[in-house]
Structure formats: structure tokens, C-alpha cells
mmCIF file of C-alpha atoms and ligand atoms in Angstrom:
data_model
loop_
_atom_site.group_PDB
_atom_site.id
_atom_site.type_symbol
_atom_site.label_atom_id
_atom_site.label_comp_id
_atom_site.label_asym_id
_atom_site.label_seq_id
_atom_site.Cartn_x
_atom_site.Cartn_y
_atom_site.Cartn_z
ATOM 1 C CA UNK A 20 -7.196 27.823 -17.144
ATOM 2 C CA UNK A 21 -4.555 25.248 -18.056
ATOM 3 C CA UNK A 22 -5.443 21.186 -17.818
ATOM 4 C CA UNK A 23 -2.788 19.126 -16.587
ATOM 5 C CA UNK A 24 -3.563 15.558 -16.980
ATOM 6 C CA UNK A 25 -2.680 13.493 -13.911
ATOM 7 C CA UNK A 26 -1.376 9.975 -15.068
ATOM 8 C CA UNK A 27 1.669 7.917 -15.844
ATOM 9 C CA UNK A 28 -0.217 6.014 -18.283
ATOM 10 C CA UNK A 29 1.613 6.825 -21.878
ATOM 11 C CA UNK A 30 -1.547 5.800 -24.093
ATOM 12 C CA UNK A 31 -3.793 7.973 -22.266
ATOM 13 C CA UNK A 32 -1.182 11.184 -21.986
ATOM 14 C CA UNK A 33 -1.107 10.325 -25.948
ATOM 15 C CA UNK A 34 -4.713 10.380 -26.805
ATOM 16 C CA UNK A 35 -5.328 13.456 -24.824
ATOM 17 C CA UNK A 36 -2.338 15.295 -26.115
ATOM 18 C CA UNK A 37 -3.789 14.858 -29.558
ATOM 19 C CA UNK A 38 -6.654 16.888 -28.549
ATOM 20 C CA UNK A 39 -4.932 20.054 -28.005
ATOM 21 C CA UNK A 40 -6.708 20.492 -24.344
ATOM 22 C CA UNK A 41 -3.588 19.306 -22.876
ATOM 23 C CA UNK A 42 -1.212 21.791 -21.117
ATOM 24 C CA UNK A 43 0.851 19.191 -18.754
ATOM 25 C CA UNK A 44 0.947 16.492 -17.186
ATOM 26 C CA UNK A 45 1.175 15.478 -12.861
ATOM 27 C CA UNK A 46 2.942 12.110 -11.665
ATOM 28 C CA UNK A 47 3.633 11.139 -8.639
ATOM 29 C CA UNK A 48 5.592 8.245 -7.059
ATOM 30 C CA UNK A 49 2.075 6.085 -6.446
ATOM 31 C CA UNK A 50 0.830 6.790 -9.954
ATOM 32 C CA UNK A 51 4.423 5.275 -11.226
ATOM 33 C CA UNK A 52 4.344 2.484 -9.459
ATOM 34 C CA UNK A 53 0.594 1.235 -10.566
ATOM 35 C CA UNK A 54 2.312 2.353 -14.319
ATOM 36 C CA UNK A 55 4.671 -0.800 -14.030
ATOM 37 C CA UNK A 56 7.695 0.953 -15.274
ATOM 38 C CA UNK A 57 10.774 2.773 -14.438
ATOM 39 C CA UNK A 58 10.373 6.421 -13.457
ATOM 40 C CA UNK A 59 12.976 7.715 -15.555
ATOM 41 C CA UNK A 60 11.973 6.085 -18.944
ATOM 42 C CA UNK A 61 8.318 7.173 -18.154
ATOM 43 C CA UNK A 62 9.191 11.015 -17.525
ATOM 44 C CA UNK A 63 11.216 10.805 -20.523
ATOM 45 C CA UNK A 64 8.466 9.284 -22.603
ATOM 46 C CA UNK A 65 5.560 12.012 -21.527
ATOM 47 C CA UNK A 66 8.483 15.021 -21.999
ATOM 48 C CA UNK A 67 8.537 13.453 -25.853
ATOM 49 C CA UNK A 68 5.300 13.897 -26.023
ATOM 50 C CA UNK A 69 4.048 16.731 -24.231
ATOM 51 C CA UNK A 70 5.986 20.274 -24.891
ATOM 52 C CA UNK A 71 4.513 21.726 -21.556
ATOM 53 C CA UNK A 72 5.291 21.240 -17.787
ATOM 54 C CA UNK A 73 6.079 17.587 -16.422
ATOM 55 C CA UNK A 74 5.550 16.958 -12.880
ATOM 56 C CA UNK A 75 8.033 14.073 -11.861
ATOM 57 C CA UNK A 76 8.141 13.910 -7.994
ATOM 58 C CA UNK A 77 11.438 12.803 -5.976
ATOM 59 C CA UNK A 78 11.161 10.217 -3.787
ATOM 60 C CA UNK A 79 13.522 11.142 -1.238
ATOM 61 C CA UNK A 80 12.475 13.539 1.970
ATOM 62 C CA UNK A 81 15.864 14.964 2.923
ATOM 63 C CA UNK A 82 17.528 18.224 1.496
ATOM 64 C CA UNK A 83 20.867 16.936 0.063
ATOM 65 C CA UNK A 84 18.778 13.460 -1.127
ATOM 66 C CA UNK A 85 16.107 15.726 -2.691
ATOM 67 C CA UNK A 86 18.428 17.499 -4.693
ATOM 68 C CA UNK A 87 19.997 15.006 -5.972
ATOM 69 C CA UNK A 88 17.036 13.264 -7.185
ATOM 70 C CA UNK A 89 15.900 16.882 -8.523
ATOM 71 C CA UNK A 90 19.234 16.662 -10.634
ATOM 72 C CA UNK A 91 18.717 13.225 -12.030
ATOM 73 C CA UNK A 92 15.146 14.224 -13.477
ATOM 74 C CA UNK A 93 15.575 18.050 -14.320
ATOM 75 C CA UNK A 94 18.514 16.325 -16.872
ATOM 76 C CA UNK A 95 15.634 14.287 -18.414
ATOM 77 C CA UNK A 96 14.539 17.184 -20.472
ATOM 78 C CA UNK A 97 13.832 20.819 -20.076
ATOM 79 C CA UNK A 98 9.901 20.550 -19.473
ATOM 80 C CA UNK A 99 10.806 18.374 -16.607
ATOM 81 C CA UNK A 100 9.016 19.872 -12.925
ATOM 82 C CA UNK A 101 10.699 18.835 -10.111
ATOM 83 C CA UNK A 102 7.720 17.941 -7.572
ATOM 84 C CA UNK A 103 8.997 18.304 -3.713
ATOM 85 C CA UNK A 104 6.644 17.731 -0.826
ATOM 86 C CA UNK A 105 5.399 19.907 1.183
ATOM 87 C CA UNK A 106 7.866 19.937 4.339
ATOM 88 C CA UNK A 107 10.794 22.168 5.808
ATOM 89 C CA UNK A 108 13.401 20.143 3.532
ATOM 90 C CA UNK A 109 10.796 20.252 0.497
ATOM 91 C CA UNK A 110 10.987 23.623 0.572
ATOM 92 C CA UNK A 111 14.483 24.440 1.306
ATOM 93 C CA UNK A 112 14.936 22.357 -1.902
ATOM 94 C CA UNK A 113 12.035 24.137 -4.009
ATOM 95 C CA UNK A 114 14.253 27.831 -2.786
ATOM 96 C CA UNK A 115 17.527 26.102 -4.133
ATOM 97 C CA UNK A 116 16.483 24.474 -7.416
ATOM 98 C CA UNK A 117 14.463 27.647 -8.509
ATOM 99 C CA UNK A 118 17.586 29.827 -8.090
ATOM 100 C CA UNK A 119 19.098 27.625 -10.200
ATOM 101 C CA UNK A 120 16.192 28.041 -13.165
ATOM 102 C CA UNK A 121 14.758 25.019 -12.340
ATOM 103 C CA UNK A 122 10.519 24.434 -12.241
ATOM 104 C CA UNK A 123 9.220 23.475 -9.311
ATOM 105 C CA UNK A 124 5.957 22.275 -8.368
ATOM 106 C CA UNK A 125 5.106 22.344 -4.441
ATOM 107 C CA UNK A 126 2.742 19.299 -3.642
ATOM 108 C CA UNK A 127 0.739 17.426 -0.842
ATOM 109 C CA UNK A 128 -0.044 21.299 0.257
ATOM 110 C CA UNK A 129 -3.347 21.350 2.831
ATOM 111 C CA UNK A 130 -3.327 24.582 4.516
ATOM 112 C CA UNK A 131 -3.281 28.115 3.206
ATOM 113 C CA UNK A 132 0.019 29.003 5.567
ATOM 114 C CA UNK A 133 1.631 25.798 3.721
ATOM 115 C CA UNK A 134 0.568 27.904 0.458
ATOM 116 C CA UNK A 135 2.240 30.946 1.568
ATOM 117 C CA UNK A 136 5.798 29.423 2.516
ATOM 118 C CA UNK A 137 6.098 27.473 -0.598
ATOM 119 C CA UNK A 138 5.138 30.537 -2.335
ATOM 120 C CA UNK A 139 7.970 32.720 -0.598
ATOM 121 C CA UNK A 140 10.360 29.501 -1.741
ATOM 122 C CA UNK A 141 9.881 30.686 -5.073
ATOM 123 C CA UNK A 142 7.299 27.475 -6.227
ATOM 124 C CA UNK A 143 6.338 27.633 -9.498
ATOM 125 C CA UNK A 144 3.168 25.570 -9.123
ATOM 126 C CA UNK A 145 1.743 24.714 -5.411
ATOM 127 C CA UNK A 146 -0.632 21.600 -5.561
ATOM 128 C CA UNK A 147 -3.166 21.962 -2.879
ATOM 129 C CA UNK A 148 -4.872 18.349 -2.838
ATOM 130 C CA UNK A 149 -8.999 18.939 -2.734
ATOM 131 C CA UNK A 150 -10.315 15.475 -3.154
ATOM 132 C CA UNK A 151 -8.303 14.321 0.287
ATOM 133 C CA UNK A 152 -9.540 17.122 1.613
ATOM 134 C CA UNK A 153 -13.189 16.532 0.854
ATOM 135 C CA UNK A 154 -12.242 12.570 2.131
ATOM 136 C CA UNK A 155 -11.747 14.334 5.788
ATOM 137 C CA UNK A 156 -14.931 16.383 5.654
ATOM 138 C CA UNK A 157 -13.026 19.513 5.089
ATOM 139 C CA UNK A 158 -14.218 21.225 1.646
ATOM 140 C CA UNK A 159 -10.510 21.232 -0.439
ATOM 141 C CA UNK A 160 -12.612 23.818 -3.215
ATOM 142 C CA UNK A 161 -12.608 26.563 0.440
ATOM 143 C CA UNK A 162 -8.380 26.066 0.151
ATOM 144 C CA UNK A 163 -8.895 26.915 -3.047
ATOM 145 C CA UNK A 164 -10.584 30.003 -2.902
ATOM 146 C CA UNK A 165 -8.095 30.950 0.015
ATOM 147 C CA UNK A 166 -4.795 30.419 -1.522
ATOM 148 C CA UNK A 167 -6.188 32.407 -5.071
ATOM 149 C CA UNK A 168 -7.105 35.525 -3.089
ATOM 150 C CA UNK A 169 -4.182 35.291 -0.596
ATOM 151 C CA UNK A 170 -1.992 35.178 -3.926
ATOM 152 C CA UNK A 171 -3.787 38.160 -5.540
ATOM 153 C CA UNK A 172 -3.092 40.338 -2.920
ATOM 154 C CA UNK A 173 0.903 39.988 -3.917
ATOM 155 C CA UNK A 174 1.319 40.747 -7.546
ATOM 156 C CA UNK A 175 5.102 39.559 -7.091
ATOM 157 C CA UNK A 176 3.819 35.869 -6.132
ATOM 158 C CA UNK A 177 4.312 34.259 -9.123
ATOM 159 C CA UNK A 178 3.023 30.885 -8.163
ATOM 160 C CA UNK A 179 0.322 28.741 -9.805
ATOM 161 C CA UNK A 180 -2.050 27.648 -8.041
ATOM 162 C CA UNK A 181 -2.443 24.031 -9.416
ATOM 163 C CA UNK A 182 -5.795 22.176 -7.781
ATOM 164 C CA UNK A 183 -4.839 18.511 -7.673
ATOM 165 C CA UNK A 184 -6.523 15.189 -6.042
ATOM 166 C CA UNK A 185 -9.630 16.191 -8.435
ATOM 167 C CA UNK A 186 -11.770 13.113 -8.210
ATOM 168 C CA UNK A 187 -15.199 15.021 -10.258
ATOM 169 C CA UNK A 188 -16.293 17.455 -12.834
ATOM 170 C CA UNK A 189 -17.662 19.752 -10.354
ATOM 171 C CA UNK A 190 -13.755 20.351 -8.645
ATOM 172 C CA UNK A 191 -13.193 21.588 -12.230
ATOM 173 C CA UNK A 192 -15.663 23.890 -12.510
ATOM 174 C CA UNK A 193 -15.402 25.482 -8.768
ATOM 175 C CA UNK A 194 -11.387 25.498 -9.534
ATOM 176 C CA UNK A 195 -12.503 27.960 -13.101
ATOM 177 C CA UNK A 196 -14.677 30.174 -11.217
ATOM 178 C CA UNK A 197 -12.777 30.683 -8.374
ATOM 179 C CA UNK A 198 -10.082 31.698 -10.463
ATOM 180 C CA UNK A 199 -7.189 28.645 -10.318
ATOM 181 C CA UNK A 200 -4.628 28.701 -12.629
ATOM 182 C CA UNK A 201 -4.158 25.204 -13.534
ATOM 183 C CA UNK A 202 -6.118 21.538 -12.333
ATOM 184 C CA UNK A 203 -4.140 18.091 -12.907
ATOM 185 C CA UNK A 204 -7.300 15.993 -13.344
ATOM 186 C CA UNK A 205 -7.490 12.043 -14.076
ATOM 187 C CA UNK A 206 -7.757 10.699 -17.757
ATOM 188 C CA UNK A 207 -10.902 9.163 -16.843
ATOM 189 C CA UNK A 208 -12.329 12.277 -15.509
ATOM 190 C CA UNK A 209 -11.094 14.746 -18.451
ATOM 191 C CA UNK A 210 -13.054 12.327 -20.659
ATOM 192 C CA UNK A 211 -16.133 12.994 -18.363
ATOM 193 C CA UNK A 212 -16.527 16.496 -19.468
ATOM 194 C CA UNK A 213 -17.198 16.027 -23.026
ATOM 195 C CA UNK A 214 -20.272 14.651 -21.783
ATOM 196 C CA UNK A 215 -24.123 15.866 -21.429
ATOM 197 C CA UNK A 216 -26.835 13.852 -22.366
ATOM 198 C CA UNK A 217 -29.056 16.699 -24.392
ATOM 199 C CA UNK A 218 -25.904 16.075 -26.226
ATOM 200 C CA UNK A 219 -25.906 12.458 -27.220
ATOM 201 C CA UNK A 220 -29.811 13.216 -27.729
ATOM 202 C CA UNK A 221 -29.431 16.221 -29.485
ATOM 203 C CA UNK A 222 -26.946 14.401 -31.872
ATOM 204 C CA UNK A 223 -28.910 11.322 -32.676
ATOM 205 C CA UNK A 224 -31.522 13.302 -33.622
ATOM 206 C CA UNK A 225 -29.601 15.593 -35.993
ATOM 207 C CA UNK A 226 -28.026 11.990 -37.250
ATOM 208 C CA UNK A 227 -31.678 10.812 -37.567
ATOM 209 C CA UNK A 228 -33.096 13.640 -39.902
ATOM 210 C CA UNK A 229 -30.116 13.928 -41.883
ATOM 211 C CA UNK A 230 -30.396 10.158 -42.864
ATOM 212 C CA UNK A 231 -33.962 11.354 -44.112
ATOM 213 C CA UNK A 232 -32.712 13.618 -46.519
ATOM 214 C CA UNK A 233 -30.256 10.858 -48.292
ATOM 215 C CA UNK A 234 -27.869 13.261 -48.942
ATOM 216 C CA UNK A 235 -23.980 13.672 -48.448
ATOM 217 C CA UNK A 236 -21.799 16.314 -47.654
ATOM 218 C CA UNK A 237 -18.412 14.290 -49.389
HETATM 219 C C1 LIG B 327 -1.200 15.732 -7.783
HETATM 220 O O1 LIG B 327 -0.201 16.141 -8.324
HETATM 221 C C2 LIG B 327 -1.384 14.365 -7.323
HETATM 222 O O2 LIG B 327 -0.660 13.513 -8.181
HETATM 223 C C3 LIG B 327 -2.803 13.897 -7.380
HETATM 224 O O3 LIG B 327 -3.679 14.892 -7.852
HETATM 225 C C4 LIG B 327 -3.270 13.178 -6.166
HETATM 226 O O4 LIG B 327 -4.609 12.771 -6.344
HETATM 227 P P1 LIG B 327 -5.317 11.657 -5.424
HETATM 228 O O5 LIG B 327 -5.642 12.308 -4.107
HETATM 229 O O6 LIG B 327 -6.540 11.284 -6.181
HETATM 230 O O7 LIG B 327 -4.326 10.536 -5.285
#
């Protein structure tokens, strides 16, 4: 499963990328605006620093004005993703810019037919949104498990199935067992999942013994 980190913030896209977990990063046009800065300088930032797929979503919502946003940011660099919403024009868009080579990631996606058409546009990633879904008392993890097996049944699908709007640990772990290639999860939550308490207890104690012996490995 890949980890997508779902942030504008530079400093936290930087930290995480020195882990190694990272495998991309998400954006989208509300998580640019609480960044402060100009979209273009931000995508161009995170593509320095991150080798794998960049999310940067247009802003506009018709055809001819989606692809030319699409052709400002693919130019950025070649990790950019163009991210198109969800609608008749989105997806007319997605069909044109991936016959032209270019990565395209499907989002705001909340049904499984939704899944289906922006697969058959050629999407490489479709973002299905759980956490909203969970906000409406629908459970998002069910679209999940939907659009996975509806993909397996086409080996010529190609799409990823990327679970966004992940607001817990639990979305990530339901997303890995259902099968999900990718999740775009929150700094704040990625951080989460280092932790477990018998850990922190476990440690000290290791910590506490080892003091005992007065000895030093360097
Ligand atoms: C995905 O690409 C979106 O940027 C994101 O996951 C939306 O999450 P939210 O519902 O927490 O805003």
C-alpha cells in the first residue's frame, strides 16, 4: 500500500519525506489556500522534494478551462497529477489529458458508478472521499470495498484506488485490508500511527534497566 500525505504544508511534506514512508503527496484548492501561498510555487516546491506522484487540483469546472489549468501545472514538473473533479467535464478532461501521457487523479468521487466512469476515462488514481462519507452517516470504508472488487473484476482497469478524506487510523487500516492501493492521509494523522502505548511503556522500561547496567554501546 502506498501513503500519500495530504497537505500543502512544505515542513511537514519535508519531515515525512525523510522517513522513507512517503510515496506522494494530495492538495487540493482548500488545503492551498489555508497554506498562504501561491499554488504554483507550492506544487513546485513538494515536486523538489518528493520524486513520486503530486496531486495539484485545477480550479476551474469547465472542459476547455480545465485543460488549460491541467497545462499550466503538468509543465511544473513531471511528477505533477492533474486532479479533476468528479463531473461530466472532469472527466472528459481526465480522457483527454491521459491520451496525452498525462497523470490524472479523479477526486470528490462518492458512488461506485462515479468509480466506474472515471475509470473508463482512463484515471490514474480515483479518490473516493470516506471521512465525508462517514460525516453523512454513510460508511465511506463500504465504497471502498466496492470500488476494489468492482476493479478486480477488470484486469485492464488500471486505476488506483486512492482512499482520501481519512480523518483516523482505523480508515487506514480498513483501506490495507480491503485491499486499496494508495490512502492520502493528514500529517497529523500519519504521525498517529507510530503510536501504541505498550510502546512508550515498553521503551521506558528497556531505557530504565539499561541505565542500571552503566554501560554504553558508543
Ligand atoms: C483528497 O485528495 C482530499 O484532498 C482530501 O482527502 C479531503 O479530505 P477532507 O474531507 O478531510 O477535507
Amino acid at each position: 500500500m502506498k501513503f500519500f500525505v495530504d497537505t500543502a504544508e512544505i515542513a511537514d511534506i519535508r519531515e515525512l519525506a525523510a522517513t522513507g514512508l512517503l510515496d506522494g503527496v494530495t492538495t487540493n484548492p482548500s488545503l492551498i489556500a489555508k497554506s498562504g501561498r501561491k499554488i504554483l510555487e507550492v506544487i513546485a516546491e513538494i515536486c523538489e522534494v518528493v520524486q513520486g506522484p503530486v496531486s495539484a487540483e485545477v480550479a476551474a469546472t469547465e472542459y476547455k478551462q480545465i485543460l488549460a489549468e491541467a497545462n499550466v501545472l503538468r509543465k511544473i514538473a513531471p511528477n505533477v497529477t492533474v486532479k479533476v473533479p468528479l463531473t461530466p467535464d472532469g472527466l472528459k478532461a481526465c480522457y483527454a489529458l491521459r491520451q496525452e501521457g498525462t497523470m490524472v487523479n479523479v477526486t470528490l468521487c462518492f458512488s461506485a458508478a462515479q468509480a466506474i466512469f472515471a475509470a473508463k476515462a482512463g484515471a490514474s488514481f480515483i479518490s473516493p472521499f470516506v471521512g465525508r462519507l462517514d460525516d453523512i452517516g454513510q460508511n465511506g470504508m463500504d465504497l471502498i470495498a466496492d470500488i476494489v472488487q468492482i476493479y478486480s473484476n477488470y484486469p485492464d482497469i488500471k486505476t488506483e484506488v486512492l482512499v482520501a478524506s481519512v480523518r483516523h487510523p482505523i480508515h487506514l487500516i480498513e483501506a490495507a485490508k480491503i485491499g486499496a492501493d494508495v490512502a492520502t492521509i493528514p500529517a497529523n494523522i500519519i504521525k498517529m500511527l507510530y503510536n501504541h502505548p505498550l510502546t512508550d511503556k515498553g521503551l521506558a522500561a528497556f531505557m530504565k534497566d539499561w541505565a542500571a547496567t552503566g554501560q554504553s554501546i558508543v
